[in-house]
Short mmCIF file of C-alpha atoms in Angstrom, two decimals:
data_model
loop_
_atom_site.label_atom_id
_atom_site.label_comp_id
_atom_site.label_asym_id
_atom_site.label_seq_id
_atom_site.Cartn_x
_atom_site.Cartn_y
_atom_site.Cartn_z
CA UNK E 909 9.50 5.54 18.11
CA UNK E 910 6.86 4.19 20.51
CA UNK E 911 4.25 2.10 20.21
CA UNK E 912 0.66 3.80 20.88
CA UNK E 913 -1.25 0.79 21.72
CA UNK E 914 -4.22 3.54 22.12
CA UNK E 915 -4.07 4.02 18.73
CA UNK E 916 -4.11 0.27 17.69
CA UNK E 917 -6.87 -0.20 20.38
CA UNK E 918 -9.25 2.57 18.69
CA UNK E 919 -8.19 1.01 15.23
CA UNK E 920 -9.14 -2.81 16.25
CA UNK E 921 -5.26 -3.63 15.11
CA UNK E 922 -3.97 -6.75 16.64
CA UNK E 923 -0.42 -7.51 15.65
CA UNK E 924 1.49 -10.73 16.67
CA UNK E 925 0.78 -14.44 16.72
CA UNK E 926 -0.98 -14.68 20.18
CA UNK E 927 -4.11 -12.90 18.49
CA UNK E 928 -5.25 -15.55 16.57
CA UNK E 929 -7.24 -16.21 19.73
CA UNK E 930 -8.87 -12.72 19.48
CA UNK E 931 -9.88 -13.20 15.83
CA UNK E 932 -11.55 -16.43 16.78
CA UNK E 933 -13.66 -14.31 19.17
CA UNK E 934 -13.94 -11.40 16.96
CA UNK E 935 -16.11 -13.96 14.22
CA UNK E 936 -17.72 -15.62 17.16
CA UNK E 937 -19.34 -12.85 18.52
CA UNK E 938 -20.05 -11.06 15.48
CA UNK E 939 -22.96 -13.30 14.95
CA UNK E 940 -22.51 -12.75 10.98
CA UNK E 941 -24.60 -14.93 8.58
CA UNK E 942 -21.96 -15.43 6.74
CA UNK E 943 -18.42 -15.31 6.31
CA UNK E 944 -16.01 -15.38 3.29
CA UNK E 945 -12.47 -15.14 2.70
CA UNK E 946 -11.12 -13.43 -0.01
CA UNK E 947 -7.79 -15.29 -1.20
CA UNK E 948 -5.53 -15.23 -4.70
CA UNK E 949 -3.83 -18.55 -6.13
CA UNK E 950 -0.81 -17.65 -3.33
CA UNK E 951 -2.63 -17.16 -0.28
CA UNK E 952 -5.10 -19.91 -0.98
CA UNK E 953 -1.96 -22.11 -0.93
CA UNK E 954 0.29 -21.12 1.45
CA UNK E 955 -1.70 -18.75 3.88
CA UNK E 956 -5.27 -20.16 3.89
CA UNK E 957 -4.30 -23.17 5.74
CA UNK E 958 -2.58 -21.99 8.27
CA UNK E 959 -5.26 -19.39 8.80
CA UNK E 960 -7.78 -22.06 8.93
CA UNK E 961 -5.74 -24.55 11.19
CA UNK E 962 -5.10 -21.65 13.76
CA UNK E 963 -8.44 -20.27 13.73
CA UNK E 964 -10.56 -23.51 13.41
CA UNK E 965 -13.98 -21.25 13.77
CA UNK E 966 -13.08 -20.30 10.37
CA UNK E 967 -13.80 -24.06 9.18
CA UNK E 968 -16.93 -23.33 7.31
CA UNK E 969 -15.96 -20.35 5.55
CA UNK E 970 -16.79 -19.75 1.81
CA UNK E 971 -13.50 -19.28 0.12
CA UNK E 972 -13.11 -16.82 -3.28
CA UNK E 973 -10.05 -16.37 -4.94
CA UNK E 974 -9.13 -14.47 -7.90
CA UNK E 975 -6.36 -13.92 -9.68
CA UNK E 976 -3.03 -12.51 -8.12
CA UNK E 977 -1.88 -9.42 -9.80
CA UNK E 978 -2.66 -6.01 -10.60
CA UNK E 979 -4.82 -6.88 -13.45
CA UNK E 980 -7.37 -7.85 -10.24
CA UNK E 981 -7.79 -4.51 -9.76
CA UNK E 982 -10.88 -4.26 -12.24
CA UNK E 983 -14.14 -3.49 -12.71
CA UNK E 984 -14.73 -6.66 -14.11
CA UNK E 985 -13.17 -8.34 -10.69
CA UNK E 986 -15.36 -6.47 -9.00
CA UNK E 987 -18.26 -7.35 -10.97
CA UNK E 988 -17.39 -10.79 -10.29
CA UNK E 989 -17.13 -10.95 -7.25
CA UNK E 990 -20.30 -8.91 -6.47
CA UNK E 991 -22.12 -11.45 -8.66
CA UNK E 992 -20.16 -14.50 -6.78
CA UNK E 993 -21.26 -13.02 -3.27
CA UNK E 994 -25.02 -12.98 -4.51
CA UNK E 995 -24.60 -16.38 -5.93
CA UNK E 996 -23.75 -17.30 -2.39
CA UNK E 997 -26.66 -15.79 -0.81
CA UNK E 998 -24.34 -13.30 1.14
CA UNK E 999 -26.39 -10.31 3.43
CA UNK E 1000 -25.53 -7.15 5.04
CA UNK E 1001 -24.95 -9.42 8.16
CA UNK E 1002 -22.05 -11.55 5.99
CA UNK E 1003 -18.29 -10.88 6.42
CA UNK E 1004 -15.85 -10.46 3.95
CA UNK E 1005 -12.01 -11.39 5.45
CA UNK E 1006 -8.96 -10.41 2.85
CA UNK E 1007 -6.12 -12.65 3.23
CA UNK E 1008 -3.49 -10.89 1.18
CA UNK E 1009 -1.77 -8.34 0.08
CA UNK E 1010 -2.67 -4.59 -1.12
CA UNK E 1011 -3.91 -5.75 -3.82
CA UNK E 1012 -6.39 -8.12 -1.76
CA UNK E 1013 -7.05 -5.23 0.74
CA UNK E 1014 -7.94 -2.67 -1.68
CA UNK E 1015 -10.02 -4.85 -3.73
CA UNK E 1016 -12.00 -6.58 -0.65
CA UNK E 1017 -12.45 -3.55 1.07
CA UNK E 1018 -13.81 -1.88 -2.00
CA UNK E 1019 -16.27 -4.72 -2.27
CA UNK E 1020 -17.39 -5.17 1.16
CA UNK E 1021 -17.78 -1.53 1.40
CA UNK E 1022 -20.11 -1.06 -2.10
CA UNK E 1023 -21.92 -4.43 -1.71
CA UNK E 1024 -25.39 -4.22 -0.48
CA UNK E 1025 -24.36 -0.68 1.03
CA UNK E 1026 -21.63 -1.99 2.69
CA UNK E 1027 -20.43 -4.95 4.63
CA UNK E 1028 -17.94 -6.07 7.58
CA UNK E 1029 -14.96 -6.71 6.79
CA UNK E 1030 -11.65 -7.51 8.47
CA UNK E 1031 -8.07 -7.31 6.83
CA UNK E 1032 -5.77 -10.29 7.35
CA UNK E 1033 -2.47 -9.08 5.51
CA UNK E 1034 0.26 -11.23 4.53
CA UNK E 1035 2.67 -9.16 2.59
CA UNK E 1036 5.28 -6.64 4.20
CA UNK E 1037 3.14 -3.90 1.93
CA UNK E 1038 -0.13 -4.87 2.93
CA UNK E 1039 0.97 -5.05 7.05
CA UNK E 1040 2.84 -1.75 6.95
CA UNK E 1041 0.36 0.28 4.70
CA UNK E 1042 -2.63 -1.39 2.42
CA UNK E 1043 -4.25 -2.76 5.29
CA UNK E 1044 -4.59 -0.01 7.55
CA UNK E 1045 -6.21 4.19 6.81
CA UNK E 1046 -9.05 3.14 5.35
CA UNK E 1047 -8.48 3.27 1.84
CA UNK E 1048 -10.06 0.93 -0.78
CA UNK E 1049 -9.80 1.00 -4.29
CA UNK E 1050 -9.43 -0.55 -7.93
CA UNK E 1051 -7.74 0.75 -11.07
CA UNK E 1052 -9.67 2.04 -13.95
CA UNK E 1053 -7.64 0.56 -17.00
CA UNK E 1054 -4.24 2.12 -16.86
CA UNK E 1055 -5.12 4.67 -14.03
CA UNK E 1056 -4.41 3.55 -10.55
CA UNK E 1057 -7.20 3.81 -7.55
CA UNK E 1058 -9.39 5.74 -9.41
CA UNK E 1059 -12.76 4.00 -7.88
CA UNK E 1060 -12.24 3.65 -4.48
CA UNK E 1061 -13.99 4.61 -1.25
CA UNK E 1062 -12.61 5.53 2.14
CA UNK E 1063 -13.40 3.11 5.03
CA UNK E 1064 -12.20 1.83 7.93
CA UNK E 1065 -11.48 -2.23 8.43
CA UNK E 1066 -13.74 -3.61 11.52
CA UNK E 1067 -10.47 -4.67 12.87
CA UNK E 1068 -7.03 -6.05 11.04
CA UNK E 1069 -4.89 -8.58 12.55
CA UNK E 1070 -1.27 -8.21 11.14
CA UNK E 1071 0.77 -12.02 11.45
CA UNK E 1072 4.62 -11.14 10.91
CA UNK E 1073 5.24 -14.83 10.17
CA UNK E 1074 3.22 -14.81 6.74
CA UNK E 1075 5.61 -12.98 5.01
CA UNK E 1076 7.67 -16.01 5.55
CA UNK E 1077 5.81 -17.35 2.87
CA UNK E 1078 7.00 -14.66 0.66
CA UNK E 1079 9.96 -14.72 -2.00
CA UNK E 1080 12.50 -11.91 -1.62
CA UNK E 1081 11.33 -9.74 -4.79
CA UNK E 1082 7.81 -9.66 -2.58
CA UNK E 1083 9.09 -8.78 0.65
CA UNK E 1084 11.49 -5.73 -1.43
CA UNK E 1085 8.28 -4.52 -2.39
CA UNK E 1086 6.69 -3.70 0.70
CA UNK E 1087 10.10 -2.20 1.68
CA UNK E 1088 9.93 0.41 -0.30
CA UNK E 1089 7.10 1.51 1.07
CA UNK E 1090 8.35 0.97 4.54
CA UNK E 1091 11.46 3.29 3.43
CA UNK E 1092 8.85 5.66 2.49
CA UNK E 1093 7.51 5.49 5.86
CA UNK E 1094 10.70 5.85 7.49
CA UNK E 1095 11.63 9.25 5.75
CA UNK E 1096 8.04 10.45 6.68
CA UNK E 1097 8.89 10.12 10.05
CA UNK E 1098 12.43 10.78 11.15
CA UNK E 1099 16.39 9.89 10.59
CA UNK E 1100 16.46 7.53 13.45
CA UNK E 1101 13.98 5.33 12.03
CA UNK E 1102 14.76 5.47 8.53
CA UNK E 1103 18.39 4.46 10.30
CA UNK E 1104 16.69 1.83 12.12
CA UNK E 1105 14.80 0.56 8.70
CA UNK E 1106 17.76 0.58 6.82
CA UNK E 1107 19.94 -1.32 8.85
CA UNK E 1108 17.29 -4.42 8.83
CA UNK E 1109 17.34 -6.18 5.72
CA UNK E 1110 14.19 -7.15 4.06
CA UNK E 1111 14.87 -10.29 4.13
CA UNK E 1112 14.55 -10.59 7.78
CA UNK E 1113 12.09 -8.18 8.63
CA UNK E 1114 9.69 -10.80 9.71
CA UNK E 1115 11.76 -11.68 12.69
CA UNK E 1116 11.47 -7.53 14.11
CA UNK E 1117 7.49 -7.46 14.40
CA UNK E 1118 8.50 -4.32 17.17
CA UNK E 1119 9.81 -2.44 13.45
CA UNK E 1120 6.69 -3.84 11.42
CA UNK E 1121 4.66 -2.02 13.99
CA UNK E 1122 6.64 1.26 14.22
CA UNK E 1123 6.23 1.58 10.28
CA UNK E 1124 2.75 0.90 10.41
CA UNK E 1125 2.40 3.18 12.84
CA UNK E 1126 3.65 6.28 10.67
CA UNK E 1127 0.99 5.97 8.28
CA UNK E 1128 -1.81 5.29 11.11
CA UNK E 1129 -0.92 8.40 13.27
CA UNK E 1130 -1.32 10.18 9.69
CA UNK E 1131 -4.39 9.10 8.87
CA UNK E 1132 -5.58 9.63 12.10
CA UNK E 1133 -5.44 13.34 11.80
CA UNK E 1134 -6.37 13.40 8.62
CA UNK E 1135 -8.37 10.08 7.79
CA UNK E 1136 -9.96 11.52 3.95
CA UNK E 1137 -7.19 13.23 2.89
CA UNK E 1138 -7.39 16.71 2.95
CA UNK E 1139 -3.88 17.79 4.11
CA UNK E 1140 -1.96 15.97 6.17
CA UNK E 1141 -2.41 12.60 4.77
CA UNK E 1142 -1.44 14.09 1.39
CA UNK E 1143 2.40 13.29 2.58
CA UNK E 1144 1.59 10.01 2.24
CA UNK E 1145 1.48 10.39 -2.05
CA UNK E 1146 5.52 11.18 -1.39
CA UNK E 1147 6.88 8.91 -4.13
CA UNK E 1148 3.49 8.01 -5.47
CA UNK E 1149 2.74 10.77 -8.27
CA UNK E 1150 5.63 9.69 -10.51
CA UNK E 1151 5.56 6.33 -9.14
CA UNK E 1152 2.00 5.18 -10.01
CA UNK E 1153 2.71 6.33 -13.85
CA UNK E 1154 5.81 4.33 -13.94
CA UNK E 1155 3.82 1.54 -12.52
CA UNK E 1156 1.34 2.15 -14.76
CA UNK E 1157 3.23 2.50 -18.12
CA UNK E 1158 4.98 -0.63 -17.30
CA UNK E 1159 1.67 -2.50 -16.74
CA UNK E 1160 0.62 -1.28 -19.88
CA UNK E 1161 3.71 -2.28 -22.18
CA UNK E 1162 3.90 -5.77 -20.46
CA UNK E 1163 7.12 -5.05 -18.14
CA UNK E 1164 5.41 -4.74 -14.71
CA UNK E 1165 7.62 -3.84 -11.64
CA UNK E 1166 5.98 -4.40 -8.39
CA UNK E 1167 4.02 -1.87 -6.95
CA UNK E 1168 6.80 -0.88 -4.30
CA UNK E 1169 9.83 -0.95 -6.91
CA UNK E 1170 7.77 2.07 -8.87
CA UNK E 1171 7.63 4.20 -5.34
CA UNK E 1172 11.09 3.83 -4.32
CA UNK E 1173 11.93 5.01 -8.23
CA UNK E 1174 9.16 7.45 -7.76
CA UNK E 1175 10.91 9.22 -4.13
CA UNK E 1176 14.09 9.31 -5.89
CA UNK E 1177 12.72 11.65 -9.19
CA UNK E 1178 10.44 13.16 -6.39
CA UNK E 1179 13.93 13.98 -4.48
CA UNK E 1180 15.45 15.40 -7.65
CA UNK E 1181 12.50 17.41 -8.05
CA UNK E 1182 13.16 18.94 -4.34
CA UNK E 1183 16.50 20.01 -5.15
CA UNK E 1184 15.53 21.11 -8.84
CA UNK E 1185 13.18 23.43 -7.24
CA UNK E 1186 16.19 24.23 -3.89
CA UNK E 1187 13.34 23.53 -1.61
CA UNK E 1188 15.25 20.82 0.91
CA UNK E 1189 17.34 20.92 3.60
CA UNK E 1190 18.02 17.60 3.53
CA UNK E 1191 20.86 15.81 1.82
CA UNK E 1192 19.37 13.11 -0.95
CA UNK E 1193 22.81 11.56 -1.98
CA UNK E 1194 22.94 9.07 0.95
CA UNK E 1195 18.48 8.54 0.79
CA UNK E 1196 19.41 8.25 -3.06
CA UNK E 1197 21.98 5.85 -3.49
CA UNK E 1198 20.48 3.60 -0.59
CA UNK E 1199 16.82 3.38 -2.44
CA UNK E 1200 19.31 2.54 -5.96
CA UNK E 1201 21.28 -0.40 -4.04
CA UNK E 1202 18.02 -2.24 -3.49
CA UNK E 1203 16.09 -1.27 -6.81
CA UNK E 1204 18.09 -0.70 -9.70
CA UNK E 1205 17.51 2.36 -11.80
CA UNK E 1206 15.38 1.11 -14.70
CA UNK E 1207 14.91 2.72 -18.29
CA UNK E 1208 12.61 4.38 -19.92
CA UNK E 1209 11.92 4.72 -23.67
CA UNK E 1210 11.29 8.20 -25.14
CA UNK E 1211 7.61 7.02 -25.78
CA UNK E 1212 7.44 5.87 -22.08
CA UNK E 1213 8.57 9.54 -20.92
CA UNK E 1214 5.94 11.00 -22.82
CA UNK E 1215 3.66 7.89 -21.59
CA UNK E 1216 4.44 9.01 -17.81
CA UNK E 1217 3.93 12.15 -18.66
CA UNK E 1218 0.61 12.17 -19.63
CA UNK E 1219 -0.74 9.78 -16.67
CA UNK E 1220 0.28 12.50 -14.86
CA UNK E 1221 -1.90 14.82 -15.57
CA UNK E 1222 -4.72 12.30 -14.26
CA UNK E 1223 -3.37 12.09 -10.86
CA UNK E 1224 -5.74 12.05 -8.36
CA UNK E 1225 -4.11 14.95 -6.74
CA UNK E 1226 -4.04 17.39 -9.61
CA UNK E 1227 -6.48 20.64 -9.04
CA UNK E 1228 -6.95 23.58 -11.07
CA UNK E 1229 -4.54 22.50 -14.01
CA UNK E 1230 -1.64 22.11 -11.70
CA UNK E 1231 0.45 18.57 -11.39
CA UNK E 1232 0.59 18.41 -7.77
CA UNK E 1233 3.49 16.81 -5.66
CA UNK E 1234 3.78 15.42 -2.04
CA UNK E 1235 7.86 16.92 -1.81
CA UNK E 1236 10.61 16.02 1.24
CA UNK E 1237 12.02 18.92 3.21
CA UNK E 1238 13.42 17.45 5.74
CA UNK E 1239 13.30 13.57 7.82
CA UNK E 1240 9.25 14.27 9.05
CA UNK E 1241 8.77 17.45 7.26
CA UNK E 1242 6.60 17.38 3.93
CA UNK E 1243 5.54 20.10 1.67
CA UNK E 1244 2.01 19.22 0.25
CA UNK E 1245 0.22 19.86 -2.99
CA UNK E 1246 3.27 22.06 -4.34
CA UNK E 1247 3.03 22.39 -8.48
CA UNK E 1248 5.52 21.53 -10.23
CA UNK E 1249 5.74 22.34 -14.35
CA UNK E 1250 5.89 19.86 -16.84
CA UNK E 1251 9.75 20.57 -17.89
CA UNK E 1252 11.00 20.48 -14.18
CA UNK E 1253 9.40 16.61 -13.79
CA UNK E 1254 11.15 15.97 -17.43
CA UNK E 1255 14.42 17.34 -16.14
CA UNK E 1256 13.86 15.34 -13.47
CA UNK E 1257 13.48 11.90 -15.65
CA UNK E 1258 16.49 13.02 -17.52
CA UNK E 1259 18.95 13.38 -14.24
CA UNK E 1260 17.14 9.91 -13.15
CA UNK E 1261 18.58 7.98 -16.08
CA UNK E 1262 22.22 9.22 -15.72
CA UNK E 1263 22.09 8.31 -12.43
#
């Protein structure tokens, strides 16, 4: 896959150390009032210096940090932070920078892009799931109690500047999870990369920023054609309708799984659901058994079934009464908004946890 530096250039995306420089001049010409950086308990520790030492114009910066986690994604973060922002006599000339993960991006973006109308903001990721995919297509969002993203708005970064050597700061479990959405990616988009993907372990992915970028890629090409979602960019929920219930159920009984552990679980029921419904050409066994290797099949009680279930029928995607799936074809072929019944996704569950 090649790189369309076009793309990144229209985008503001800067990936790779050397462009530390051009996020020095990016706040130095911005002539903002104000500017504030957005960390969690992690990034304050292990990111924000090195941000700080590299980019020294970055010295006087107020520095907020919540709590890392998805129970961040609240309205009564948000709140917070809206009230912290005033508290700091921030403008509509102010700039909000979200060193982080998703989590960070989809909270900060939300907030820079509701407070006072909406101000700049810029997306420093440091997790393999922000880099590839929270950072970038212009999504922003926070949960509303068990539902995932259900406030949200959809705007673009002023510019995001993607440093592969942060996720050296990461433990293994953190790096898995952006993985799995970088295997989503890869299926998205063709055998040779999910090939490619696959033969990189995640543990070293920070050492092929050339691969970060051709992941990221996937989703921005995407999004570019269809930046609020109104076909294309559907393909992108592959994975994600089952997967945010299980994510969600597991919040809410106090077993969480990270947020890319519940999509790779998610593409394999959405996989069984293909061939339930004889709709693929592709063979799953292989895509399967791969996804399984690196996340473990996990269990669900007969009150968590009926738990996942239910969220589903809150998906964001649903119209007209029908639970609507992002399904795999082929390598880069998608079928969008197809229904699928109730007993087909619980048929699904069941062949899940023989496997």
């Amino acid at each position: 896959m090649q790189v369309n530096n076009k793309l990144l250039e229209k985008y503001n995306i800067y990936i790779g150390e050397e462009n530390y420089i051009s996020l020095s001049k990016f706040i130095s010409n911005g002539s903002f009032s104000k500017v504030f950086i957005l960390v969690d308990e992690h990034t304050h520790t292990h990111c924000l210096p090195i941000l700080i030492c590299s980019c020294p114009v970055l010295g006087n910066a107020e520095v907020i940090e919540i709590e890392s986690g998805e129970n961040s994604k609240t309205l009564e973060t948000a709140a917070q932070l809206w009230y912290t922002l005033t508290e700091l006599e921030a403008d509509r000339k102010s700039l909000l920078i979200n060193l982080g993960g998703g989590i960070i991006s989809d909270l900060g973006g939300f907030i820079a892009s509701t407070f006072k109308r909406g101000i700049s903001f810029i997306n420093v990721p440091t997790s393999l799931l922000g880099q590839i995919d929270a950072s970038v297509g212009g999504k922003t969002g926070i949960n509303l109690d068990n539902l995932k993203n259900q406030i949200g708005s959809f705007v673009n970064a002023d510019a995001t500047f993607i440093f592969p050597k942060y996720l050296k700061t990461l433990k293994t479990k953190d790096l898995l999870s952006g993985y799995g959405e970088a295997i989503k990616h890869s299926i998205l988009n063709s055998n040779a990369l999910w090939t490619k993907l696959i033969q990189t372990p995640a543990e070293k992915i920070f050492d092929y920023p050339d691969l970060i970028t051709e992941i990221m890629q996937v989703k921005l090409e995407i999004v570019d054609n269809d930046f609020s979602e109104k076909g294309l960019r559907k393909s992108l929920n592959y994975g994600h309708t089952v997967g945010h219930a299980i994510e969600s159920v597991k919040l809410k009984n106090n077993n969480s799984i990270s947020h890319g552990e519940a999509i790779s679980h998610g593409m394999v029921i959405a996989n069984i659901i293909s061939e339930l419904l004889e709709i693929h050409k592709i063979d799953f066994k292989v895509i399967n058994k791969k996804i399984l290797q690196i996340f473990p099949s996990i269990k669900f009680t007969d009150k968590e079934h009926s738990q996942i279930i239910d969220l589903l029928k809150h998906d964001k995607k649903n119209s007209h009464g029908n639970l609507n799936f992002s399904l795999i074809k082929d390598f880069g072929e998608t079928i969008i908004d197809h229904p699928v019944d109730t007993s087909t996704i619980k048929k699904a569950l069941e062949i899940y946890q023989s496997l």
